[in-house]
Structure formats: structure tokens, C-alpha cells
Coordinates of N, CA and C in Angstrom, one line a residue:
Chain A
G1 N 0.6 -1.2 -0.2 CA -0.3 -0.2 -0.2 C 0.8 0.9 0.1
A2 N 0.3 2.3 -0.5 CA 0.6 3.9 0.0 C 1.1 3.7 1.2
V3 N 3.1 4.4 1.1 CA 2.7 4.8 2.4 C 3.2 6.7 2.6
V4 N 2.9 6.8 3.6 CA 3.1 8.0 4.7 C 3.8 8.2 6.0
S5 N 4.4 9.7 5.3 CA 5.7 9.7 6.2 C 6.0 10.8 7.1
Q6 N 5.9 11.4 8.3 CA 5.7 11.9 8.9 C 7.2 12.8 9.5
H7 N 7.9 13.5 10.1 CA 8.7 13.7 10.6 C 8.7 15.4 11.1
P8 N 8.4 15.8 12.5 CA 10.1 14.2 13.5 C 8.5 13.8 13.6
S9 N 8.8 12.5 14.8 CA 7.7 11.5 15.3 C 7.9 12.3 16.4
R10 N 8.4 13.0 16.9 CA 8.4 13.4 17.8 C 9.3 14.7 18.4
V11 N 8.6 15.6 18.5 CA 9.1 17.0 19.6 C 8.5 17.7 20.8
I12 N 10.0 18.5 21.2 CA 9.0 19.2 22.3 C 10.0 20.3 22.4
C13 N 8.9 21.0 22.8 CA 9.5 23.2 22.5 C 8.9 23.3 23.4
K14 N 9.5 24.8 23.8 CA 9.7 25.6 24.9 C 8.0 26.6 24.7
S15 N 6.9 26.8 25.7 CA 6.2 27.8 24.8 C 6.5 29.1 24.9
G16 N 5.3 29.3 23.9 CA 5.9 30.6 22.6 C 6.7 30.1 21.6
T17 N 7.5 29.4 21.5 CA 7.9 28.7 20.0 C 6.8 28.1 19.4
S18 N 7.5 28.2 17.8 CA 6.6 27.9 16.8 C 7.3 25.8 16.0
V19 N 6.6 25.6 16.1 CA 7.1 23.3 15.9 C 6.4 23.6 14.1
K20 N 6.9 22.8 13.2 CA 7.0 22.8 11.7 C 6.9 21.2 11.7
I21 N 6.0 20.4 11.7 CA 5.5 19.2 11.2 C 5.3 19.2 9.7
E22 N 5.9 17.5 8.8 CA 5.4 18.0 8.3 C 5.3 16.3 7.3
C23 N 4.5 16.1 6.1 CA 4.2 14.5 5.9 C 3.9 15.1 4.7
R24 N 4.8 14.0 3.9 CA 4.9 13.5 3.3 C 4.2 11.9 2.7
S25 N 3.8 11.9 1.7 CA 3.6 11.2 0.0 C 4.8 10.3 0.0
L26 N 5.0 9.0 0.2 CA 6.3 8.8 -0.3 C 5.9 7.9 -1.7
D27 N 5.3 7.5 -2.2 CA 5.0 6.5 -3.6 C 4.0 7.2 -4.7
F28 N 3.3 8.5 -4.0 CA 1.9 8.5 -4.9 C 2.2 10.2 -4.8
Q29 N 1.2 10.7 -5.6 CA 1.7 11.6 -5.6 C 0.0 12.8 -4.9
A30 N -0.3 13.3 -4.1 CA -0.9 13.4 -3.4 C -1.7 15.2 -3.4
T31 N -2.8 15.0 -4.3 CA -3.8 16.8 -4.3 C -5.2 17.2 -3.4
T32 N -4.6 16.0 -2.7 CA -5.0 16.7 -0.9 C -5.0 15.5 0.3
M33 N -4.1 16.3 1.4 CA -3.8 16.0 3.1 C -5.1 16.6 4.2
F34 N -5.1 15.7 4.7 CA -5.8 15.9 6.1 C -4.6 16.1 6.7
W35 N -4.9 16.6 7.8 CA -4.2 16.5 9.3 C -5.5 16.5 10.6
Y36 N -5.6 16.0 11.6 CA -5.3 15.3 12.3 C -5.1 16.0 14.1
R37 N -5.9 15.8 15.2 CA -5.2 16.4 16.0 C -6.1 15.4 17.4
Q38 N -5.3 14.5 18.1 CA -6.0 13.4 19.3 C -5.2 14.0 20.3
F39 N -5.9 13.5 21.3 CA -5.5 14.2 22.9 C -5.5 12.1 23.3
P40 N -4.9 12.4 24.4 CA -5.1 10.7 24.9 C -5.7 10.8 25.1
K41 N -6.6 8.9 24.9 CA -7.9 8.0 25.3 C -8.9 9.3 24.0
Q42 N -8.5 10.2 23.3 CA -9.4 10.3 22.0 C -9.9 10.4 20.5
S43 N -10.7 10.2 20.2 CA -10.8 9.6 19.1 C -9.8 10.7 18.3
L44 N -9.4 10.8 17.0 CA -8.8 12.0 16.5 C -10.0 12.7 15.6
M45 N -9.6 13.8 15.3 CA -10.5 15.2 15.3 C -9.2 15.9 14.0
L46 N -10.1 16.2 12.9 CA -9.6 16.4 11.8 C -10.0 18.1 12.2
M47 N -8.8 18.2 11.7 CA -8.1 19.8 11.8 C -8.6 20.3 11.1
A48 N -7.9 20.1 10.2 CA -7.8 21.0 8.4 C -7.8 19.8 7.2
T49 N -8.5 20.6 6.2 CA -8.0 19.5 4.5 C -7.3 20.3 4.2
S50 N -5.8 20.1 3.2 CA -4.6 20.4 2.9 C -4.7 20.3 1.6
N51 N -4.4 21.6 0.7 CA -4.8 20.9 -0.7 C -4.0 21.6 -1.6
E52 N -3.5 21.4 -2.6 CA -2.3 21.3 -3.0 C -1.9 22.3 -4.6
G53 N -1.5 23.7 -3.7 CA -1.1 24.8 -4.7 C -2.8 25.6 -4.4
S54 N -3.3 25.3 -2.9 CA -4.8 27.0 -2.2 C -4.2 26.6 -1.1
K55 N -5.0 27.6 -0.5 CA -5.7 26.9 0.6 C -6.4 26.0 1.2
A56 N -5.6 25.9 2.7 CA -5.6 24.8 3.4 C -7.5 25.6 3.9
T57 N -8.5 24.3 4.2 CA -9.7 24.1 4.3 C -9.4 23.6 6.0
Y58 N -10.3 24.5 7.1 CA -10.1 24.7 8.3 C -11.8 24.2 9.3
E59 N -11.7 23.2 9.6 CA -12.9 22.6 10.1 C -12.9 24.2 11.2
Q60 N -14.1 23.9 11.8 CA -14.7 24.9 12.6 C -14.1 25.1 13.9
G61 N -13.8 25.7 14.7 CA -13.3 25.7 16.0 C -11.5 25.7 15.6
V62 N -11.0 25.6 14.6 CA -9.4 25.9 14.5 C -8.8 27.2 14.1
E63 N -8.2 27.9 14.2 CA -7.6 28.5 14.2 C -6.3 28.3 13.3
K64 N -6.8 28.9 12.0 CA -6.2 29.1 11.0 C -5.2 29.8 10.8
D65 N -4.5 30.8 11.6 CA -3.4 32.0 11.8 C -2.6 31.4 12.8
K66 N -3.4 29.8 14.1 CA -2.2 29.8 15.1 C -2.0 28.2 14.4
F67 N -2.3 27.5 13.3 CA -2.5 25.9 13.1 C -2.1 26.6 11.3
L68 N -0.8 27.0 11.2 CA -0.6 27.4 9.1 C -0.1 25.9 8.9
I69 N -0.9 26.0 7.6 CA -0.7 24.9 7.0 C -0.6 25.5 4.8
N70 N 0.7 24.4 5.2 CA 1.1 24.8 3.5 C 1.3 23.5 2.5
H71 N 0.9 23.2 2.0 CA 0.6 22.6 0.7 C 1.0 22.6 -0.7
A72 N 2.4 22.8 -0.5 CA 3.4 23.4 -1.7 C 3.6 22.5 -3.2
S73 N 3.5 21.2 -2.5 CA 4.4 19.8 -3.4 C 2.6 19.0 -3.4
L74 N 2.8 18.2 -4.8 CA 1.8 17.3 -4.1 C 2.4 15.4 -3.7
T75 N 3.3 16.2 -3.1 CA 3.8 15.1 -1.6 C 4.3 15.6 0.0
L76 N 4.3 16.6 -0.1 CA 4.9 17.2 1.3 C 3.3 18.7 1.4
S77 N 3.1 18.0 2.2 CA 2.8 19.4 3.2 C 3.3 19.4 4.6
T78 N 2.8 20.6 5.7 CA 3.6 20.8 6.4 C 2.1 21.7 7.2
L79 N 2.4 21.5 8.8 CA 1.9 22.0 9.7 C 2.6 22.7 10.6
T80 N 2.3 24.1 10.8 CA 3.8 24.7 11.7 C 2.2 25.4 12.8
V81 N 2.9 24.9 13.9 CA 1.8 25.1 15.1 C 2.8 26.4 15.9
T82 N 2.3 27.8 15.4 CA 3.4 28.9 16.1 C 2.6 29.2 17.0
S83 N 3.6 29.5 18.3 CA 3.2 30.8 19.7 C 2.7 29.3 20.3
A84 N 3.8 28.0 19.9 CA 2.5 27.4 20.6 C 2.5 27.0 22.9
H85 N 1.6 26.3 23.1 CA 0.9 26.5 24.8 C 1.0 25.2 24.7
P86 N 1.6 24.5 25.9 CA 1.1 23.7 26.7 C 0.0 22.9 26.5
E87 N -1.2 23.4 26.1 CA -2.2 22.6 25.8 C -2.6 22.8 24.3
D88 N -1.8 22.7 23.6 CA -1.5 22.7 21.9 C -0.3 21.4 22.5
S89 N -0.1 20.7 23.2 CA 0.4 18.9 23.6 C -0.8 18.2 23.5
S90 N -0.3 17.6 21.7 CA -1.1 16.8 21.5 C -0.1 15.2 20.5
F91 N -1.2 14.3 20.2 CA -0.7 13.9 18.4 C -1.2 14.4 17.4
Y92 N 0.1 14.1 16.7 CA -0.8 14.9 15.1 C -0.5 14.0 14.0
I93 N -1.5 14.2 14.0 CA -1.6 12.3 12.4 C -1.8 13.3 10.9
C94 N -0.9 13.1 9.8 CA -1.9 13.4 9.1 C -2.3 12.5 7.7
S95 N -3.0 12.4 6.8 CA -3.9 11.0 5.9 C -3.1 11.9 5.0
A96 N -3.9 10.8 3.8 CA -3.3 11.7 2.3 C -4.1 10.7 1.1
S97 N -4.8 10.2 0.7 CA -6.0 9.6 -0.2 C -4.7 9.6 -2.3
L98 N -4.9 8.6 -3.2 CA -4.4 8.7 -4.1 C -6.4 9.6 -4.9
G99 N -7.3 10.1 -4.2 CA -8.0 10.6 -5.0 C -9.6 9.8 -4.4
Q100 N -10.0 11.1 -4.9 CA -11.2 11.4 -4.0 C -12.4 9.8 -4.0
G101 N -12.4 9.8 -2.9 CA -13.7 8.9 -2.1 C -12.0 7.2 -2.5
D102 N -10.5 7.7 -2.8 CA -10.4 6.1 -2.4 C -10.0 6.5 -0.5
E103 N -9.4 4.9 -0.3 CA -8.6 5.0 1.0 C -7.7 6.1 1.0
Q104 N -8.2 6.2 2.5 CA -6.6 7.2 3.5 C -5.9 6.3 3.7
Y105 N -4.8 7.1 3.4 CA -3.2 6.0 3.9 C -2.8 7.2 5.1
F106 N -2.8 6.7 6.4 CA -2.4 7.6 7.3 C -0.6 7.9 7.6
G107 N -0.3 8.3 8.1 CA 0.9 8.9 8.8 C 1.3 8.2 10.2
P108 N 2.7 7.9 10.5 CA 2.5 8.1 11.8 C 2.3 8.4 13.1
G109 N 2.3 9.5 12.6 CA 1.9 10.7 13.6 C 3.2 11.6 14.1
T110 N 2.6 12.7 14.8 CA 4.2 13.4 15.3 C 3.4 13.8 17.2
R111 N 4.1 13.2 17.7 CA 3.7 13.5 19.4 C 4.2 15.3 19.3
L112 N 3.7 16.0 19.9 CA 4.0 17.1 20.4 C 4.2 17.7 22.0
T113 N 5.4 18.2 22.4 CA 5.1 18.5 23.9 C 5.5 20.2 23.7
V114 N 4.4 20.0 24.8 CA 4.5 21.7 24.8 C 5.1 22.5 26.1
T115 N 6.2 23.0 26.8 CA 6.7 22.7 28.0 C 6.1 24.4 28.4
Chain B
L1 N -22.4 13.8 5.8 CA -21.8 13.2 6.5 C -22.1 12.0 7.4
A2 N -22.9 10.9 7.9 CA -23.5 10.4 8.2 C -22.2 9.9 9.2
K3 N -23.7 10.4 10.4 CA -22.7 9.0 11.9 C -22.6 8.4 12.8
T4 N -21.8 7.7 13.0 CA -21.8 6.7 13.0 C -21.9 5.6 14.7
T5 N -22.4 4.8 15.0 CA -22.3 4.7 16.9 C -21.9 3.0 16.9
Q6 N -20.7 3.0 17.8 CA -20.2 1.7 18.2 C -19.8 1.4 19.3
P7 N -20.1 0.6 19.7 CA -20.0 0.5 21.7 C -18.5 0.7 22.1
I8 N -18.2 1.0 23.0 CA -17.1 1.9 23.0 C -16.3 1.4 23.5
S9 N -15.9 -0.2 23.8 CA -15.2 -1.3 24.7 C -15.8 -2.8 24.0
M10 N -15.0 -3.7 24.7 CA -15.3 -4.7 24.0 C -13.9 -5.5 24.9
D11 N -13.9 -7.0 25.1 CA -13.5 -7.5 25.6 C -13.5 -9.1 25.1
S12 N -12.4 -9.3 24.5 CA -12.3 -11.5 24.5 C -11.0 -12.1 24.5
Y13 N -10.8 -12.8 23.9 CA -10.1 -14.0 24.2 C -9.4 -14.0 23.3
E14 N -7.4 -14.7 23.7 CA -7.1 -14.7 21.9 C -8.2 -16.3 21.3
G15 N -7.9 -16.4 20.3 CA -8.3 -17.3 19.7 C -10.0 -17.5 19.2
Q16 N -10.4 -16.6 20.2 CA -11.7 -16.3 19.8 C -12.3 -14.9 18.2
E17 N -13.0 -15.9 17.3 CA -13.7 -14.4 16.9 C -14.8 -13.0 17.8
V18 N -14.5 -12.2 17.1 CA -14.4 -11.6 17.7 C -15.3 -10.0 16.6
N19 N -17.2 -10.2 16.9 CA -17.6 -9.4 16.0 C -17.8 -7.6 16.3
I20 N -17.8 -6.6 15.8 CA -18.3 -5.4 16.5 C -19.1 -4.0 15.4
T21 N -20.2 -4.3 16.0 CA -21.5 -3.9 14.9 C -21.7 -2.1 14.5
C22 N -21.5 -1.5 14.2 CA -21.9 0.2 14.3 C -23.0 0.4 13.4
S23 N -23.7 0.5 13.9 CA -24.5 1.5 13.0 C -24.5 2.5 12.1
H24 N -25.2 3.1 11.5 CA -25.7 4.1 10.5 C -26.4 4.2 9.7
N25 N -27.3 5.8 10.7 CA -28.7 5.2 9.9 C -29.5 5.9 9.0
N26 N -28.0 6.8 9.1 CA -28.1 8.5 7.5 C -27.5 7.6 6.5
I27 N -26.8 6.6 6.3 CA -26.5 5.9 5.6 C -26.7 6.6 3.7
A28 N -26.1 7.1 3.1 CA -26.1 7.6 2.2 C -26.1 7.0 1.0
T29 N -27.1 6.7 -0.3 CA -27.2 5.9 -1.2 C -25.1 5.9 -2.0
N30 N -24.3 6.7 -1.6 CA -23.3 7.0 -2.2 C -22.4 6.7 -1.4
D31 N -21.9 6.7 -0.3 CA -21.2 6.0 0.8 C -20.9 5.0 0.7
Y32 N -20.1 4.9 1.2 CA -19.3 3.2 1.4 C -19.1 3.4 3.7
I33 N -18.6 2.3 3.6 CA -18.1 2.0 4.7 C -16.7 1.6 5.2
T34 N -16.0 1.9 5.5 CA -14.5 2.4 6.6 C -14.3 1.4 7.7
W35 N -13.2 0.6 7.8 CA -13.1 0.6 9.1 C -11.4 0.4 8.8
Y36 N -10.8 1.4 10.6 CA -9.6 1.5 11.2 C -9.1 0.9 12.1
Q37 N -8.3 0.5 11.7 CA -7.6 0.2 13.7 C -6.0 1.0 13.7
Q38 N -6.9 1.0 15.5 CA -5.4 2.4 16.0 C -4.4 1.1 17.2
F39 N -3.3 1.5 17.2 CA -2.5 1.3 18.0 C -2.4 2.6 18.8
P40 N -1.8 2.7 20.2 CA -1.2 3.7 20.8 C -0.1 4.6 19.9
S41 N -0.4 5.4 20.1 CA 1.1 6.3 19.2 C 1.6 5.8 17.8
Q42 N 0.1 5.0 17.5 CA 0.2 4.7 16.3 C -1.1 6.1 15.0
G43 N -0.6 6.0 13.7 CA -1.5 6.4 13.5 C -2.5 5.3 12.8
P44 N -3.6 5.4 11.9 CA -5.0 4.6 12.6 C -4.2 3.6 10.8
R45 N -4.8 2.8 10.5 CA -4.6 1.9 9.1 C -5.7 0.9 8.7
F46 N -5.8 1.2 7.7 CA -6.7 0.6 7.2 C -7.4 -1.2 6.9
I47 N -8.3 -1.0 7.5 CA -8.3 -2.9 7.8 C -9.2 -3.7 6.7
I48 N -10.6 -2.6 6.2 CA -11.5 -3.4 4.9 C -12.1 -2.6 4.5
Q49 N -12.6 -2.4 3.7 CA -14.0 -1.2 3.0 C -14.9 -1.9 2.0
G50 N -16.7 -1.6 2.8 CA -17.1 -2.5 1.4 C -18.8 -1.7 1.3
Y51 N -19.8 -1.7 0.2 CA -20.6 -1.2 0.4 C -22.1 -1.5 0.0
K52 N -21.6 -3.3 0.2 CA -22.8 -4.0 0.4 C -22.8 -5.5 0.2
T53 N -23.4 -6.3 1.2 CA -23.2 -7.5 1.5 C -21.9 -8.0 2.1
K54 N -21.0 -8.9 1.9 CA -19.9 -8.9 2.2 C -18.9 -9.0 2.0
V55 N -17.7 -8.9 2.3 CA -16.6 -8.3 1.8 C -15.6 -8.9 2.5
T56 N -14.4 -9.7 2.1 CA -13.5 -10.5 2.9 C -12.2 -10.1 2.5
N57 N -11.5 -10.1 3.1 CA -9.7 -9.8 3.3 C -9.0 -10.5 4.4
E58 N -7.4 -10.9 4.3 CA -6.3 -11.6 5.1 C -7.4 -11.1 6.1
V59 N -7.2 -10.2 6.8 CA -7.1 -10.5 8.1 C -9.2 -9.9 8.5
A60 N -10.2 -9.6 7.9 CA -11.3 -9.1 8.7 C -12.3 -9.7 7.0
S61 N -13.6 -9.8 7.6 CA -14.1 -9.4 6.7 C -15.7 -8.9 7.1
L62 N -16.2 -8.0 6.6 CA -17.4 -7.1 6.7 C -18.6 -7.4 6.4
F63 N -19.4 -7.8 7.3 CA -21.1 -8.3 7.0 C -22.1 -6.1 7.0
I64 N -22.6 -6.2 5.4 CA -23.3 -5.7 5.2 C -24.7 -6.1 5.4
P65 N -26.2 -5.6 5.9 CA -27.2 -6.2 4.7 C -27.5 -5.4 4.7
A66 N -29.0 -5.9 3.8 CA -29.6 -4.5 2.6 C -29.5 -3.4 3.2
D67 N -30.5 -3.2 4.3 CA -30.8 -1.7 3.8 C -29.8 -1.0 4.4
R68 N -28.1 -1.0 4.7 CA -26.8 -0.5 5.0 C -27.0 0.1 6.4
K69 N -27.7 -0.4 6.8 CA -27.8 1.0 8.3 C -26.9 0.6 9.9
S70 N -25.9 -0.6 9.4 CA -25.0 -1.3 10.4 C -24.4 -1.7 9.4
S71 N -23.7 -2.2 9.7 CA -22.0 -3.0 9.6 C -21.7 -3.8 10.2
T72 N -21.0 -5.1 10.5 CA -19.9 -5.7 11.1 C -18.8 -5.6 10.7
L73 N -17.5 -5.7 11.4 CA -16.9 -6.4 11.3 C -15.8 -7.8 12.1
S74 N -16.3 -8.5 11.7 CA -15.5 -9.6 11.6 C -14.3 -10.2 12.0
L75 N -14.2 -10.2 13.3 CA -12.2 -10.8 13.5 C -12.0 -12.6 13.4
P76 N -11.6 -12.8 12.4 CA -11.5 -14.4 13.4 C -9.6 -14.5 13.7
R77 N -10.8 -15.3 14.9 CA -9.5 -16.1 15.7 C -8.3 -14.8 16.5
V78 N -9.3 -14.6 17.4 CA -8.0 -13.0 17.2 C -6.9 -13.6 18.1
S79 N -5.9 -12.1 18.6 CA -4.7 -12.6 19.2 C -4.7 -11.6 20.4
L80 N -4.1 -11.6 21.0 CA -3.1 -10.0 22.4 C -2.8 -9.7 21.4
S81 N -2.3 -9.5 20.2 CA -2.1 -8.3 19.4 C -3.1 -7.4 18.2
D82 N -4.1 -7.9 18.4 CA -5.4 -7.5 17.5 C -5.6 -6.1 18.9
T83 N -5.0 -5.9 19.6 CA -5.6 -5.6 20.9 C -5.5 -3.7 20.2
A84 N -6.5 -3.2 20.6 CA -6.5 -1.4 19.5 C -7.8 -1.5 19.3
V85 N -7.7 0.2 18.7 CA -9.2 1.0 18.8 C -8.8 0.6 17.3
Y86 N -11.0 0.0 17.5 CA -11.3 0.4 16.3 C -12.2 1.2 15.5
Y87 N -12.1 2.1 14.4 CA -13.1 3.1 13.8 C -14.0 2.8 12.4
C88 N -15.2 2.8 12.4 CA -15.9 2.7 11.6 C -16.9 3.6 11.0
L89 N -16.0 4.1 9.8 CA -16.3 5.7 9.3 C -17.4 5.0 7.6
V90 N -17.7 6.2 7.7 CA -18.8 6.5 6.3 C -18.3 7.5 5.7
F91 N -18.3 7.4 4.2 CA -17.9 8.5 4.0 C -18.1 8.9 2.2
S92 N -18.4 9.4 2.2 CA -19.1 9.6 0.6 C -17.8 9.6 -0.8
G93 N -17.7 8.8 -1.5 CA -17.0 8.5 -2.8 C -16.5 10.4 -3.4
G94 N -17.4 10.9 -2.8 CA -17.5 12.4 -3.7 C -16.3 13.3 -2.6
Y95 N -16.6 13.1 -0.8 CA -16.1 13.4 -0.5 C -15.2 13.7 0.0
N96 N -14.6 12.6 0.4 CA -13.5 13.1 0.8 C -12.4 12.7 2.6
K97 N -13.8 13.3 2.8 CA -13.0 13.7 4.7 C -13.9 12.7 4.9
L98 N -13.0 12.3 6.1 CA -13.3 11.4 7.1 C -13.7 12.4 8.9
I99 N -14.6 11.8 9.1 CA -14.4 12.2 10.7 C -15.3 10.3 11.5
F100 N -14.0 10.8 12.5 CA -13.5 9.6 13.8 C -14.4 10.3 14.7
G101 N -15.7 8.9 14.5 CA -16.5 8.7 16.1 C -15.2 8.2 17.1
A102 N -16.2 7.7 18.1 CA -14.6 7.1 19.3 C -14.9 5.9 19.2
G103 N -15.3 5.4 17.7 CA -14.7 4.0 18.1 C -14.8 2.9 19.5
T104 N -13.9 2.0 19.0 CA -14.3 0.8 19.7 C -12.9 0.0 19.9
R105 N -12.5 0.3 21.8 CA -11.9 -0.4 22.3 C -11.1 -1.8 22.8
L106 N -10.9 -2.5 22.0 CA -11.1 -3.2 22.2 C -9.9 -4.4 22.8
A107 N -10.2 -5.1 24.2 CA -9.3 -5.9 24.8 C -8.8 -7.1 24.4
V108 N -7.9 -7.8 24.2 CA -7.4 -9.4 24.2 C -6.8 -10.0 24.9
H109 N -7.1 -10.8 25.6 CA -6.6 -11.1 27.3 C -6.6 -12.8 26.5
P110 N -5.1 -13.2 27.4 CA -5.0 -14.1 27.3 C -5.4 -15.9 27.8

């Protein structure tokens, strides 16, 4: 199956700093990628849809100025958590699909800890 | 997007068959039913997808009745490594956006 990678797998940062998380589709091109956040013992919450070459579409309640998404190529989407705070500590997961209606492939996730 | 309902948790023992049922009363004509498995601190992994009747692959079977308002994921002869959270999702081929419900936390005991 298709492979999606994320980097870094875990990151610790200080409050007030910004952190960038990369999501790559390794063996296919993805015009659309998705970003999720997952708190301990909870389900995945969709944050935004990342569209190659255009602005991301954010879900209700997700601050677009805090969670910057860039999808500059068909194999890379980045999520930047700006001015991170301890409450932003979470597990961030991306996914990509080959096309509309196709199975989504998920990355391994990035554990963010803000101290 | 159709909402799904599934049991919060289930317990089983090694070697048993496990059936997890999901309700999706508002499923639309174009919707498919997909199941994902998630281990702690990992991204979800696709298990199986179907539209109607029965689908089987090397790891599971998916049973969908004629009215499609529910579906049952069947895991044959589970092992300890099947302990995970299982998510049932419904999505339209034209939509592509996945909304995760609470999932079912399956615990397999020796």
C-alpha cells in the first residue's frame, strides 16, 4: 500500500515557539492531505484539509492563524503550530489519499509536547 | 456525513472470533463503509471497506445487511496483538473527508 511519512516523530518545544511538522506521501502524489489532532484516550479530530496549490480548509473551531498549513507540492504538506502553548501538546496525524473516494493512508503521527 | 455509533469497548480472549457492530442509520446511497485500526501512538491503519453484502480480506470480514444501516466487522481468531481501537467510518466517494467517532476499544486477553 501507499506510504505516508511524518517528521519529526516527536518534538518537545518551549512555550511561545513555533514548530513545523512535515507530512510526505512517499510513493504517490496527493492533491489532498488531511491533518488530525488526537488527545490521549480520545478519537482523531479533523483539523483541516490541505489542498495542493491553494489555501487549506479549516474545520470549525480550528484557528487558521495558529495552525498554518502549506501544501506546496503533490508530496508534501506542512503544519506549523505557531506560538505553541502547553494546551497544544497532542498527537498530530496526517493522511493522504490517491484520489476522491479512495482509501486514506495515515502517517505514523507526531507527538508534540510544549513545556 | 453520516454519523456512526459503535460500542465503546469490548473484551475477548485469544483465539475467539470478535464481531464489532456499527450503526449508521443516515448512510447515503453513495456512502462506503470503512474500518480502521489504531494502536497507541500510531496512525490509523486501513482494515477493510465495503458497500454492501460481504467483503473479506486476509485480516477481516465486513458484513453489511441489505438496508446498509449497520455493518459488522468480524475478526477471526484474535490474538493479543489485535488489542487496539477500531473505528467505523462512513464516507461518500465524492467527499473524501473522514470524521472519526469514538471507536471501539478492543482488549484481547490471554
